[in-house]
XYZ file of C-alpha atoms in Angstrom:
781
model
C -22.960 52.084 7.221
C -20.270 52.500 10.359
C -16.676 52.662 10.628
C -15.293 49.911 12.693
C -11.649 49.854 13.881
C -9.783 46.557 15.094
C -10.399 47.711 18.567
C -13.766 47.826 18.483
C -14.071 44.507 16.533
C -12.290 42.524 18.874
C -14.176 44.008 21.833
C -17.590 43.240 20.129
C -16.456 39.541 19.344
C -15.642 39.259 23.022
C -19.010 40.644 24.438
C -20.829 38.564 22.052
C -19.059 35.298 22.428
C -16.625 35.124 25.104
C -17.833 37.615 27.820
C -16.130 35.244 30.429
C -12.729 35.778 29.095
C -13.061 39.682 27.921
C -10.158 40.589 30.262
C -7.852 37.952 28.550
C -8.051 40.292 25.323
C -5.253 42.299 25.347
C -6.815 45.389 23.575
C -4.430 48.217 22.651
C -5.289 51.495 21.656
C -6.833 52.149 18.183
C -4.890 50.418 15.555
C -5.779 50.429 11.672
C -9.234 51.125 10.762
C -11.393 48.917 9.002
C -13.405 49.831 6.026
C -16.982 50.493 6.445
C -18.936 47.287 6.994
C -22.835 47.234 7.215
C -24.646 46.030 10.484
C -25.599 42.913 8.672
C -22.338 41.731 7.600
C -20.832 42.216 11.234
C -23.663 40.409 12.697
C -22.946 37.551 10.094
C -19.111 37.810 10.869
C -20.050 37.494 14.646
C -22.087 34.720 14.032
C -19.518 32.585 12.183
C -17.040 33.385 14.905
C -19.210 31.461 17.294
C -18.469 28.437 14.817
C -14.940 28.767 14.641
C -13.510 29.575 17.964
C -14.660 26.335 19.616
C -12.659 24.370 16.767
C -9.210 26.638 16.652
C -8.298 29.996 18.124
C -5.831 30.270 15.521
C -7.921 29.677 12.955
C -10.405 32.323 14.411
C -7.631 34.738 14.343
C -6.854 34.092 11.000
C -10.351 34.459 9.740
C -10.496 37.767 11.451
C -7.507 39.007 9.586
C -8.770 37.629 6.065
C -12.591 38.078 6.491
C -12.235 41.967 5.137
C -10.500 40.876 1.997
C -12.734 37.925 1.734
C -16.125 39.984 1.892
C -14.825 42.101 -1.109
C -15.665 39.322 -3.490
C -18.024 37.534 -1.290
C -21.718 38.621 -0.272
C -22.143 38.438 3.486
C -24.893 35.721 2.805
C -22.162 33.433 1.608
C -19.969 33.807 4.723
C -21.701 30.643 6.137
C -20.713 28.482 3.139
C -17.291 29.870 3.314
C -16.956 29.162 6.925
C -18.158 25.299 6.294
C -15.563 24.874 3.515
C -12.831 26.588 5.785
C -13.752 24.239 8.448
C -13.766 21.024 6.517
C -10.339 22.032 5.021
C -8.956 22.619 8.652
C -10.387 19.282 9.879
C -8.916 17.324 6.747
C -5.566 18.971 6.412
C -4.947 21.358 9.135
C -4.300 25.085 9.533
C -2.331 25.247 6.270
C -5.232 23.870 3.986
C -7.613 26.081 5.739
C -5.452 29.313 5.056
C -5.742 28.229 1.602
C -9.320 29.133 1.370
C -8.961 32.248 3.630
C -6.231 33.559 1.278
C -7.580 32.562 -1.994
C -11.285 33.032 -1.798
C -12.015 33.335 -5.798
C -9.646 30.300 -6.807
C -10.669 27.859 -3.729
C -14.192 28.640 -2.815
C -15.886 31.002 -5.586
C -14.950 28.823 -8.722
C -16.695 25.827 -6.921
C -19.637 27.691 -5.956
C -20.069 29.198 -9.631
C -19.725 25.615 -10.852
C -16.681 26.166 -12.676
C -14.200 23.675 -13.793
C -11.411 23.493 -11.261
C -11.049 20.378 -9.266
C -9.481 20.254 -5.630
C -7.209 17.506 -4.602
C -9.357 16.768 -1.438
C -12.199 15.856 -4.094
C -9.898 13.112 -5.863
C -7.758 11.618 -3.174
C -9.508 8.503 -3.144
C -9.041 8.008 -6.854
C -5.520 9.166 -7.205
C -4.224 7.403 -4.337
C -4.850 3.771 -5.482
C -3.625 4.936 -9.060
C -0.207 5.930 -7.742
C 0.039 2.570 -5.543
C -0.672 0.658 -8.434
C 1.518 2.768 -10.696
C 4.590 2.415 -8.408
C 3.885 -1.177 -7.119
C 4.266 -0.043 -3.553
C 2.802 2.481 -1.196
C 3.448 5.961 -3.008
C 1.840 8.676 -0.868
C -0.012 11.669 -2.044
C -0.033 15.089 -0.517
C -0.511 18.691 -1.360
C 2.611 21.266 -1.178
C 3.465 24.742 -2.180
C 5.257 22.933 -5.431
C 4.761 20.166 -7.300
C 7.986 17.593 -6.720
C 8.645 14.018 -5.351
C 11.039 12.980 -2.683
C 10.331 9.385 -3.884
C 8.329 8.308 -1.217
C 5.682 11.036 -1.612
C 4.363 13.064 -4.689
C 3.554 16.745 -3.808
C 0.623 18.062 -5.656
C -1.271 21.147 -5.940
C -4.367 21.335 -3.662
C -6.291 22.497 -6.571
C -5.913 22.547 -10.299
C -8.244 24.969 -12.900
C -6.327 25.159 -15.937
C -8.477 23.384 -18.279
C -12.141 24.239 -19.074
C -13.277 20.771 -18.499
C -13.315 18.965 -15.009
C -12.108 15.538 -16.378
C -8.944 17.340 -17.882
C -7.883 18.900 -14.779
C -8.107 15.362 -13.179
C -6.434 13.954 -16.069
C -3.666 16.871 -15.151
C -3.497 15.147 -11.817
C -2.712 11.688 -13.191
C -0.208 13.284 -15.517
C 1.707 14.779 -12.583
C 1.759 11.613 -10.521
C 2.790 9.570 -13.808
C 5.763 12.189 -14.649
C 6.887 12.101 -10.896
C 6.824 8.435 -10.517
C 8.671 8.020 -13.835
C 11.420 10.303 -12.775
C 12.181 7.497 -9.948
C 11.696 4.728 -12.323
C 14.024 5.949 -14.900
C 16.927 6.570 -12.315
C 16.811 10.537 -12.306
C 17.566 10.713 -8.832
C 20.340 7.621 -8.879
C 22.796 9.433 -10.902
C 26.296 8.064 -10.501
C 29.304 9.303 -12.518
C 32.780 8.208 -12.241
C 35.502 10.796 -12.210
C 36.326 9.812 -15.813
C 32.668 10.525 -17.283
C 32.418 13.054 -20.062
C 30.195 15.107 -18.142
C 32.272 15.333 -15.002
C 35.431 16.175 -17.203
C 33.645 18.660 -19.207
C 32.121 20.468 -16.268
C 35.254 20.657 -14.095
C 37.636 21.497 -17.161
C 35.253 24.348 -18.483
C 34.469 26.045 -15.085
C 37.739 25.051 -12.988
C 35.544 23.328 -10.416
C 37.027 20.541 -7.993
C 35.342 17.120 -7.359
C 33.906 16.844 -3.518
C 35.999 14.076 -1.857
C 32.707 12.015 -1.994
C 31.108 12.523 -5.186
C 27.900 10.463 -4.649
C 24.513 12.257 -5.781
C 23.064 14.639 -7.961
C 23.363 17.434 -5.860
C 27.434 17.087 -6.056
C 27.032 17.186 -9.766
C 24.874 20.366 -10.155
C 27.302 22.091 -7.690
C 30.085 21.463 -10.184
C 28.632 24.621 -12.064
C 28.830 28.213 -11.298
C 24.714 28.345 -11.003
C 23.392 25.049 -10.138
C 19.803 26.131 -10.456
C 20.466 26.716 -14.211
C 22.263 23.193 -14.317
C 19.110 21.616 -12.440
C 16.842 23.171 -14.819
C 18.451 21.773 -17.674
C 18.826 18.239 -16.365
C 15.295 18.589 -15.380
C 14.481 19.110 -19.037
C 16.716 16.366 -20.173
C 14.920 13.938 -17.841
C 11.843 15.088 -18.486
C 12.371 14.028 -22.221
C 13.519 10.704 -21.116
C 10.408 10.246 -18.776
C 8.103 11.093 -21.951
C 9.354 8.242 -23.856
C 9.411 6.179 -21.050
C 5.649 6.671 -20.336
C 4.681 6.185 -23.850
C 6.224 2.770 -23.558
C 4.619 1.993 -20.327
C 1.389 4.054 -20.106
C 0.388 4.406 -23.840
C -3.326 4.752 -22.793
C -2.931 7.454 -20.491
C -0.370 9.359 -23.269
C -3.064 9.004 -26.118
C -5.915 10.249 -23.480
C -3.667 13.009 -22.790
C -2.704 14.141 -26.148
C -5.188 17.039 -26.275
C -3.917 18.242 -23.098
C -0.346 18.315 -24.511
C -1.375 20.019 -27.707
C -2.941 22.807 -25.328
C -0.190 23.180 -23.112
C 2.099 23.365 -26.187
C 0.169 26.144 -27.726
C 0.465 28.060 -24.360
C 4.227 28.422 -24.805
C 5.298 31.488 -26.591
C 7.034 30.762 -29.735
C 10.816 31.388 -29.069
C 14.335 31.011 -30.500
C 15.601 27.517 -31.436
C 17.096 25.696 -28.430
C 15.371 28.239 -25.762
C 13.616 26.586 -22.691
C 10.123 27.216 -24.433
C 11.369 25.453 -27.500
C 12.691 22.523 -25.612
C 9.275 22.488 -23.741
C 7.161 22.447 -26.980
C 9.230 19.744 -28.225
C 8.558 17.598 -24.964
C 4.963 17.954 -25.428
C 5.066 17.424 -29.166
C 7.052 14.238 -28.778
C 4.310 13.367 -25.879
C 1.612 13.272 -28.816
C 4.215 11.809 -31.259
C 3.975 15.018 -33.337
C 7.420 15.665 -34.142
C 6.854 17.587 -37.709
C 5.104 20.732 -36.107
C 7.175 23.703 -37.353
C 10.402 23.832 -38.949
C 13.063 21.384 -38.067
C 15.659 22.456 -35.318
C 18.898 23.759 -36.343
C 21.087 24.212 -33.292
C 23.315 21.752 -31.788
C 21.368 22.186 -28.619
C 18.366 20.905 -30.069
C 20.257 17.782 -31.593
C 21.575 17.114 -28.417
C 18.214 17.080 -26.673
C 16.441 15.415 -29.328
C 18.674 12.339 -28.825
C 17.544 11.928 -25.312
C 14.304 10.552 -26.552
C 15.843 7.631 -27.555
C 15.058 4.509 -25.331
C 18.632 3.597 -24.687
C 19.593 6.857 -23.000
C 20.297 7.334 -19.181
C 20.463 9.742 -16.606
C 24.272 10.060 -17.786
C 23.328 11.269 -21.066
C 21.125 14.065 -19.536
C 24.229 15.230 -17.529
C 26.236 15.190 -20.612
C 23.357 17.456 -22.129
C 23.609 19.810 -19.171
C 27.670 19.984 -19.451
C 27.198 20.553 -23.412
C 24.624 23.179 -23.145
C 25.284 24.870 -19.874
C 27.480 27.962 -21.585
C 25.069 28.202 -24.196
C 22.022 28.777 -22.099
C 24.064 31.228 -19.975
C 24.334 33.334 -23.154
C 20.611 33.569 -23.863
C 18.748 36.740 -23.024
C 15.539 35.232 -22.794
C 13.990 34.239 -19.575
C 13.759 30.482 -18.848
C 9.903 29.528 -19.071
C 8.377 28.077 -15.841
C 8.490 24.321 -15.850
C 5.346 22.393 -17.673
C 2.820 21.682 -15.099
C 3.511 17.841 -14.818
C 7.445 18.518 -14.659
C 7.313 20.431 -11.075
C 10.658 20.890 -9.895
C 13.696 18.853 -8.536
C 14.391 18.555 -4.953
C 17.841 16.451 -4.714
C 17.914 17.150 -1.008
C 14.875 15.834 -0.210
C 15.261 12.570 -2.063
C 18.860 12.171 -0.388
C 16.937 12.498 3.114
C 14.215 9.678 2.273
C 16.893 7.427 0.565
C 18.896 7.685 4.066
C 15.593 7.122 6.031
C 14.633 4.002 3.780
C 18.347 2.870 3.710
C 18.132 2.917 7.884
C 14.812 1.166 7.841
C 15.691 -1.528 5.337
C 18.583 -2.238 7.552
C 16.588 -2.712 10.811
C 14.113 -4.803 8.922
C 17.020 -6.987 7.564
C 18.841 -7.457 10.759
C 15.435 -7.984 12.830
C 14.143 -10.585 9.821
C 17.557 -12.579 9.879
C 17.716 -12.415 13.477
C 14.356 -14.196 14.053
C 15.197 -17.036 11.322
C 18.760 -17.688 12.845
C 16.620 -17.695 16.463
C 13.876 -20.080 15.023
C 16.558 -22.386 13.680
C 19.273 -22.859 16.173
C 19.200 -25.903 18.111
C 18.307 -25.358 21.797
C 20.557 -27.980 22.885
C 23.933 -26.694 21.386
C 25.470 -23.891 23.465
C 25.344 -20.503 21.519
C 29.126 -19.755 21.312
C 29.545 -23.164 19.407
C 26.692 -22.386 17.015
C 28.306 -19.197 16.038
C 31.855 -20.136 15.846
C 30.974 -23.463 13.697
C 28.736 -21.522 11.226
C 30.594 -21.821 7.996
C 30.511 -18.647 5.748
C 30.933 -18.869 2.197
C 31.120 -15.732 -0.327
C 32.760 -12.381 0.708
C 35.772 -12.991 2.883
C 34.881 -9.875 5.217
C 31.841 -11.942 6.438
C 33.808 -15.103 7.798
C 32.777 -16.241 11.037
C 29.223 -14.774 10.521
C 26.132 -17.076 10.478
C 25.118 -16.289 6.760
C 26.471 -17.031 3.304
C 26.405 -14.483 0.562
C 26.558 -16.100 -2.751
C 27.677 -13.307 -5.433
C 26.955 -14.155 -8.900
C 29.513 -15.603 -11.621
C 31.521 -12.592 -13.244
C 33.599 -12.877 -16.229
C 36.694 -10.639 -16.429
C 38.077 -8.340 -13.660
C 37.437 -4.930 -14.922
C 33.568 -3.446 -15.277
C 32.542 -0.359 -16.615
C 30.743 1.992 -14.133
C 27.914 2.495 -16.505
C 27.199 -1.134 -16.517
C 24.266 -2.072 -14.161
C 25.536 -4.240 -11.700
C 24.382 -7.915 -11.662
C 22.485 -8.577 -8.141
C 24.268 -10.426 -5.475
C 22.210 -11.601 -2.439
C 21.783 -13.613 0.519
C 20.467 -17.093 -0.625
C 21.186 -18.997 2.518
C 22.374 -19.543 6.052
C 23.956 -22.197 7.611
C 24.003 -23.080 11.315
C 25.680 -26.328 12.294
C 26.474 -27.380 8.591
C 22.925 -27.153 7.928
C 21.688 -25.127 5.040
C 18.468 -23.160 5.241
C 17.025 -21.364 2.376
C 15.801 -17.829 3.102
C 12.284 -16.687 2.442
C 11.150 -14.796 -0.660
C 10.603 -11.641 1.560
C 14.123 -11.531 2.977
C 15.658 -12.297 -0.469
C 14.111 -9.400 -1.904
C 14.887 -6.978 1.283
C 18.394 -8.109 0.565
C 18.142 -7.233 -2.996
C 17.068 -3.948 -2.379
C 19.722 -3.398 -0.077
C 22.437 -4.487 -2.713
C 20.796 -2.264 -5.228
C 21.165 0.393 -3.103
C 24.540 -0.064 -1.419
C 25.914 -2.672 -3.916
C 26.358 -5.298 -1.552
C 25.175 -6.213 2.105
C 27.037 -4.505 4.632
C 29.075 -6.620 7.169
C 27.548 -5.111 10.166
C 23.950 -6.295 9.018
C 25.031 -9.918 9.392
C 27.044 -9.239 12.610
C 24.086 -7.261 14.213
C 21.641 -10.397 13.113
C 23.856 -12.628 15.008
C 24.455 -10.726 18.041
C 20.381 -10.119 18.408
C 19.608 -13.849 17.799
C 22.542 -14.735 20.373
C 20.482 -11.979 22.694
C 17.317 -13.653 22.253
C 18.387 -17.050 23.018
C 20.456 -16.437 25.972
C 17.324 -14.779 27.210
C 15.605 -18.344 27.492
C 13.368 -18.760 24.417
C 11.033 -21.693 24.876
C 12.014 -24.800 23.339
C 9.674 -26.243 20.599
C 6.357 -28.241 21.593
C 7.144 -32.280 21.757
C 4.474 -32.407 19.075
C 6.235 -30.850 16.407
C 9.195 -31.408 14.609
C 10.681 -28.231 12.470
C 10.839 -28.560 8.754
C 13.374 -27.497 6.318
C 14.361 -23.900 6.345
C 12.232 -22.933 3.112
C 9.058 -23.351 5.391
C 9.748 -20.704 7.409
C 7.749 -17.430 6.711
C 8.340 -13.940 7.680
C 5.167 -11.532 7.950
C 4.232 -8.283 9.053
C 2.390 -7.217 12.044
C 0.047 -4.465 12.219
C 0.278 -1.768 14.757
C -2.730 0.037 15.329
C -1.272 2.728 17.643
C 1.001 3.722 14.717
C -1.439 3.057 11.862
C 1.257 0.998 10.254
C 2.878 -2.411 10.105
C 5.775 -3.484 12.165
C 7.677 -4.859 8.792
C 9.151 -8.290 8.874
C 8.318 -8.843 12.832
C 6.841 -12.486 13.167
C 8.122 -15.931 11.771
C 6.044 -18.659 11.282
C 7.471 -21.971 11.395
C 5.553 -24.929 9.405
C 5.684 -27.868 11.760
C 4.916 -31.534 11.226
C 2.028 -32.854 13.399
C 3.215 -36.789 14.165
C -0.080 -38.928 13.448
C -1.174 -41.170 16.166
C -3.084 -44.663 16.164
C -5.734 -45.606 18.384
C -9.560 -45.805 19.005
C -10.223 -42.190 18.887
C -11.632 -42.146 15.131
C -13.283 -44.984 15.081
C -14.908 -44.361 18.596
C -16.394 -40.836 17.059
C -17.532 -42.290 13.648
C -19.461 -44.803 16.070
C -20.781 -42.373 18.649
C -22.070 -39.790 15.715
C -23.097 -42.620 13.432
C -26.859 -41.738 12.813
C -25.989 -38.035 12.798
C -23.093 -38.673 10.263
C -25.650 -40.587 7.991
C -28.022 -37.681 7.863
C -24.933 -35.198 7.151
C -23.741 -37.060 4.141
C -27.471 -37.434 2.537
C -27.752 -33.900 2.932
C -24.362 -32.906 1.563
C -24.787 -35.260 -1.463
C -28.174 -33.033 -2.138
C -25.569 -30.197 -2.538
C -23.212 -31.555 -4.762
C -24.682 -29.974 -7.910
C -26.321 -26.598 -7.846
C -29.301 -25.957 -10.313
C -30.462 -22.799 -11.888
C -32.489 -21.476 -14.506
C -31.204 -19.574 -17.503
C -33.509 -17.496 -19.106
C -33.343 -16.214 -22.877
C -31.688 -19.376 -24.543
C -32.040 -20.419 -28.051
C -32.947 -23.961 -26.829
C -34.041 -25.138 -23.643
C -36.589 -27.187 -21.858
C -39.410 -24.463 -21.404
C -40.841 -21.599 -23.017
C -39.674 -18.280 -21.537
C -42.996 -16.280 -21.632
C -41.365 -12.848 -20.870
C -39.066 -13.247 -23.931
C -41.994 -14.453 -26.075
C -44.228 -11.487 -25.058
C -41.152 -9.037 -25.889
C -40.739 -10.952 -29.180
C -44.378 -10.773 -30.145
C -44.443 -6.949 -29.437
C -41.227 -6.544 -31.465
C -42.931 -7.980 -34.310
C -45.914 -5.772 -34.169
C -43.499 -2.928 -33.708
C -42.090 -3.898 -37.173
C -38.533 -4.767 -35.145
C -36.423 -7.947 -35.925
C -37.552 -10.655 -33.187
C -35.365 -12.296 -30.966
C -34.737 -16.036 -31.246
C -33.761 -16.301 -27.490
C -37.147 -17.796 -26.275
C -36.508 -20.773 -23.760
C -35.490 -21.080 -20.432
C -32.579 -23.932 -19.824
C -31.863 -25.724 -16.404
C -28.081 -25.696 -15.789
C -26.229 -27.890 -13.245
C -23.299 -26.314 -12.193
C -20.511 -28.073 -10.322
C -19.374 -26.632 -7.038
C -16.192 -24.609 -7.195
C -15.256 -24.151 -3.367
C -11.905 -24.204 -1.479
C -12.184 -24.065 2.266
C -9.362 -23.849 4.892
C -10.038 -24.740 8.451
C -7.923 -22.945 10.687
C -7.692 -24.699 14.409
C -6.721 -23.003 17.486
C -4.065 -25.257 19.416
C -3.783 -23.098 22.194
C -3.310 -24.277 25.720
C -6.603 -23.308 26.656
C -8.370 -25.983 24.575
C -7.113 -28.802 26.996
C -9.566 -31.233 27.847
C -13.424 -31.210 26.298
C -12.887 -28.257 23.971
C -9.836 -30.354 22.343
C -11.849 -33.368 22.147
C -15.067 -31.509 20.648
C -12.659 -29.841 18.144
C -11.261 -33.248 16.866
C -14.689 -34.918 16.696
C -15.995 -31.785 14.831
C -13.016 -32.075 12.040
C -13.869 -36.005 11.753
C -17.538 -35.366 10.986
C -16.558 -32.235 8.647
C -13.966 -34.571 6.771
C -16.695 -37.410 6.298
C -19.088 -35.206 4.947
C -16.931 -33.182 2.863
C -15.901 -36.289 0.828
C -19.131 -36.709 -0.139
C -19.468 -33.254 -1.221
C -16.375 -32.989 -3.131
C -15.267 -29.505 -2.218
C -11.449 -28.911 -2.031
C -10.526 -28.232 1.772
C -7.336 -28.225 3.952
C -6.966 -28.043 7.863
C -4.165 -26.686 9.544
C -3.398 -26.017 13.634
C -1.705 -22.996 15.111
C -0.161 -22.096 18.319
C 3.447 -20.819 19.345
C 5.152 -18.536 21.587
C 6.441 -15.038 20.934
C 6.635 -13.390 17.676
C 9.873 -15.040 16.718
C 8.118 -18.597 16.939
C 4.603 -18.710 15.666
C 3.760 -22.347 14.551
C 1.711 -23.691 11.589
C 0.854 -27.329 11.805
C -0.493 -28.794 8.494
C -3.016 -31.385 9.096
C -4.413 -31.831 5.679
C -3.214 -29.796 2.676
C -6.055 -28.544 0.001
C -4.500 -31.080 -2.474
C -3.880 -34.000 -0.201
C -6.461 -36.723 0.117
C -8.218 -37.700 2.930
C -6.630 -40.753 4.384
C -5.793 -42.864 7.486
C -2.861 -40.409 7.895
C -4.748 -37.316 7.936
C -7.384 -38.983 10.411
C -3.979 -39.956 12.633
C -3.087 -36.148 12.503
C -6.338 -35.008 13.521
C -6.285 -37.586 16.469
C -2.767 -36.116 17.459
C -4.002 -32.400 17.607
C -3.219 -31.242 21.284
C -2.970 -28.207 23.200
C 0.166 -26.500 22.599
C 1.042 -22.772 23.966
C -0.666 -19.191 22.688
C -2.955 -18.008 20.361
C -1.004 -15.363 17.791
C -3.694 -15.453 15.034
C -2.208 -12.705 12.909
C 0.444 -15.112 11.052
C -1.379 -17.898 10.484
C -4.303 -16.130 8.987
C -1.967 -14.154 6.430
C -0.483 -17.662 5.737
C -3.678 -19.541 5.054
C -4.797 -16.402 3.173
C -1.949 -16.566 0.615
C -2.351 -20.385 0.344
C -6.227 -19.784 -0.534
C -5.345 -16.503 -2.882
C -3.206 -19.232 -5.086
C -6.528 -21.332 -5.487
C -8.887 -20.975 -8.767
C -11.969 -21.706 -6.723
C -14.794 -19.142 -7.115
C -15.490 -19.305 -3.340
C -12.643 -19.503 -0.790
C -13.350 -20.085 2.714
C -11.031 -19.581 5.906
C -13.057 -20.925 8.851
C -11.443 -20.642 12.033
C -12.120 -22.744 14.959
C -11.128 -21.011 18.413
C -12.043 -20.883 22.197
C -11.093 -17.265 22.944
C -9.350 -13.995 21.979
C -5.975 -13.886 20.178
C -3.098 -13.523 22.790
C 0.634 -14.525 23.076
C 3.214 -14.268 25.974
C 4.694 -11.251 24.869
C 2.835 -7.573 24.165
C 0.495 -9.567 21.830
C -2.615 -8.856 23.862
C -5.848 -6.727 24.285
C -6.393 -4.211 21.599
C -3.257 -4.699 19.985
C -3.754 -8.317 19.231
C -7.451 -7.680 18.201
C -6.561 -4.949 15.938
C -3.956 -7.141 14.100
C -6.246 -9.974 13.955
C -8.609 -7.791 12.325
C -6.341 -6.142 9.630
C -5.323 -9.738 8.977
C -8.816 -10.480 8.105
C -9.510 -7.415 5.969
C -5.968 -8.298 4.178
C -7.779 -11.705 3.506
C -11.073 -10.241 2.317
C -8.955 -7.781 -0.205
C -7.663 -10.992 -1.781
C -10.999 -12.697 -2.383
C -11.051 -14.724 0.965
C -14.253 -14.867 2.958
C -13.058 -15.421 6.908
C -15.689 -17.079 9.345
C -15.315 -17.644 13.132
C -16.801 -20.697 14.973
C -16.155 -20.064 18.692
C -17.352 -21.356 22.179
C -16.158 -18.250 24.066
C -18.976 -16.872 25.762
C -17.507 -13.365 26.025
C -16.898 -13.393 22.279
C -19.662 -10.810 21.406
C -17.623 -8.258 23.141
C -14.624 -8.320 20.180
C -15.644 -10.836 17.388
C -18.193 -8.391 15.771
C -15.297 -5.671 15.393
C -12.866 -8.449 13.838
C -14.901 -10.216 11.898
C -18.074 -8.341 11.301
C -21.646 -8.715 12.480
C -22.385 -11.611 10.139
C -19.166 -13.625 9.876
C -18.928 -15.381 13.343
C -20.968 -17.587 15.346
C -20.940 -18.327 18.973
C -21.728 -22.011 20.404
C -22.810 -21.871 24.084
C -21.967 -25.325 24.836
C -18.744 -27.439 23.755
C -20.907 -30.466 23.159
C -22.708 -29.100 20.496
C -19.717 -28.168 18.565
C -19.598 -31.642 16.122
C -22.854 -31.362 15.356
C -23.067 -27.740 14.631
C -19.901 -27.319 12.500
C -20.915 -29.079 9.523
C -24.324 -27.434 9.499
C -22.643 -24.213 9.433
C -20.285 -25.029 6.758
C -23.395 -26.031 4.477
C -24.996 -22.667 5.431
C -22.021 -20.756 4.090
C -21.800 -22.622 1.053
C -25.314 -23.179 -0.032
């Protein structure tokens, strides 16, 4: 045993690990002595320092400060495993998460080593995150925090739960926390709106002689009407937890039934207390959660009566506010200390909720302005002067929006007065008008407008004017006119899509507008010449495709069939010998299944396809259609091009439900080079079309001559990553993407975009017409 002070520890560390920077240690005189440690423990400490120091100097210093404490419950032989866990926590959650392992050795490390029942958030985040997103219907982030709460965008969870003896129960507690925190948002806990004449406001201001702030707008303002806002917040939280319990029993009955033993365990852990106390109300919540309201004598205080009423389904956050106003004085007179919240309750953080709400409001406004501007820009005629378009755009709806390029259609209302407690009916933008032409807005923009109306009560006038000005600037800067080959369809066929930005690991919301445009059929000799040129090859193709029309397979263990299933027969004889009941399924049946395939071909119509490439693509499509008519698969063809994010273009050549006709042949013959290759929007659009198909196999086959690229910053890694993400989105919806390209450089980027086996490069353009049908046969056989 030796005595070692901080000075000596630092010195030995520097000599053992970093001799070159020994002089950088500002070693002072002897400081606090450390308790005696054996040499073997000191040597192990120095060995672990060599692993920590290169990763983080700050973490190394924290380790030096905590290691003595750690060795009070750890054996020095466990230091290596402890350091591995610390470094893993540091790399996944940063210095804060690593400090948890340094400061709470017993709970965060030793419990796991001993196989005890706790479970960490890091272990189950992969299972909890999809649950939270599915529950909310939109991304709901999960992370760890010092307290359990939600700001409506993120749920903050404990880094570890070890309350229950079973690991599965601790996991279930994580799900309960997420469910209750989501429920607070869903039932309007943070959307409390009280008019000045509301009973809760009147009671609070009269009893406590408080004055309403000039702009009474949020939950914090209500809580501040009481002398001790923390007590009011505690009572309001109890009331909302009661409402959330009833809400979850209705919305998630399976989870609540599964959690009944947990609720009962938590209820037993709360000490018996006076009726109406915090503990009593918490027990009431837990018993209601398991639908056991008969445990113990009935409540006799008015507080209990008020509280029990909150479990009724028609109650709102205003009723919880009334409960606070009526029970506040009674609770202040109680001598019992308030119980800590039930684990799934967490705490209320109105300030954080308000900050997130303001951030969302600003982001929604930006997205709305951007999307509306793109629509106005895409549909504004290039022939008319901009000022004339803006001045002649009529407006219906709110008077404050006169002269703006939009119409807001409010719902019909009967009567002039509406109670503040009544949920406002939605009013939203339904269409815009440009030069007396009505353009219906896409569903995405309508949905965004509804969100803004729910938040602000109306679409702010400045949103419309900002969108108009933004569109005006874009037109003034010289947006390119649409190609001569296409004519814009109705406004309902304009779609707005997000675009993936790999640099921020997130979407640029409502970033691209995709216009569906007509392609005018042409008559001529192209189709006839193609059929004559490939007459022999087409005959073979049709014969091969006809053989694929029905798929045959053998189904074993049937009660009747064409042949005896020898395996099943042997098992049956063995069962008879063993005294078991024999099976009657002793036959093999030949089943002929109809093909159930939908395929969409996405054709690159960029300027780079001019010449032989364009001709080869058109010939390939003619042969493909002729062969598929024999096969009977459902298929469609779309071309794509465009210029900049505000004018991506999609050209329907053949819809899935459209028959192969002379008009379709004319459209194929009319395919001509246009502009650029922004692949993300058309892939997302065709994915949506295929996702609506009931086919068992859904294919999206892209024909292209190069990498994605557009006139703006849609180039290089940015364009490749957006296209790759669009393909990942397609796979997530059950669509199988495949690429056929003649780009000789494709091996440099296509494996990253499509995957190693989901593309093929054809080195000669002339081979394209022969290869495409063969590739399709291989994909669907």
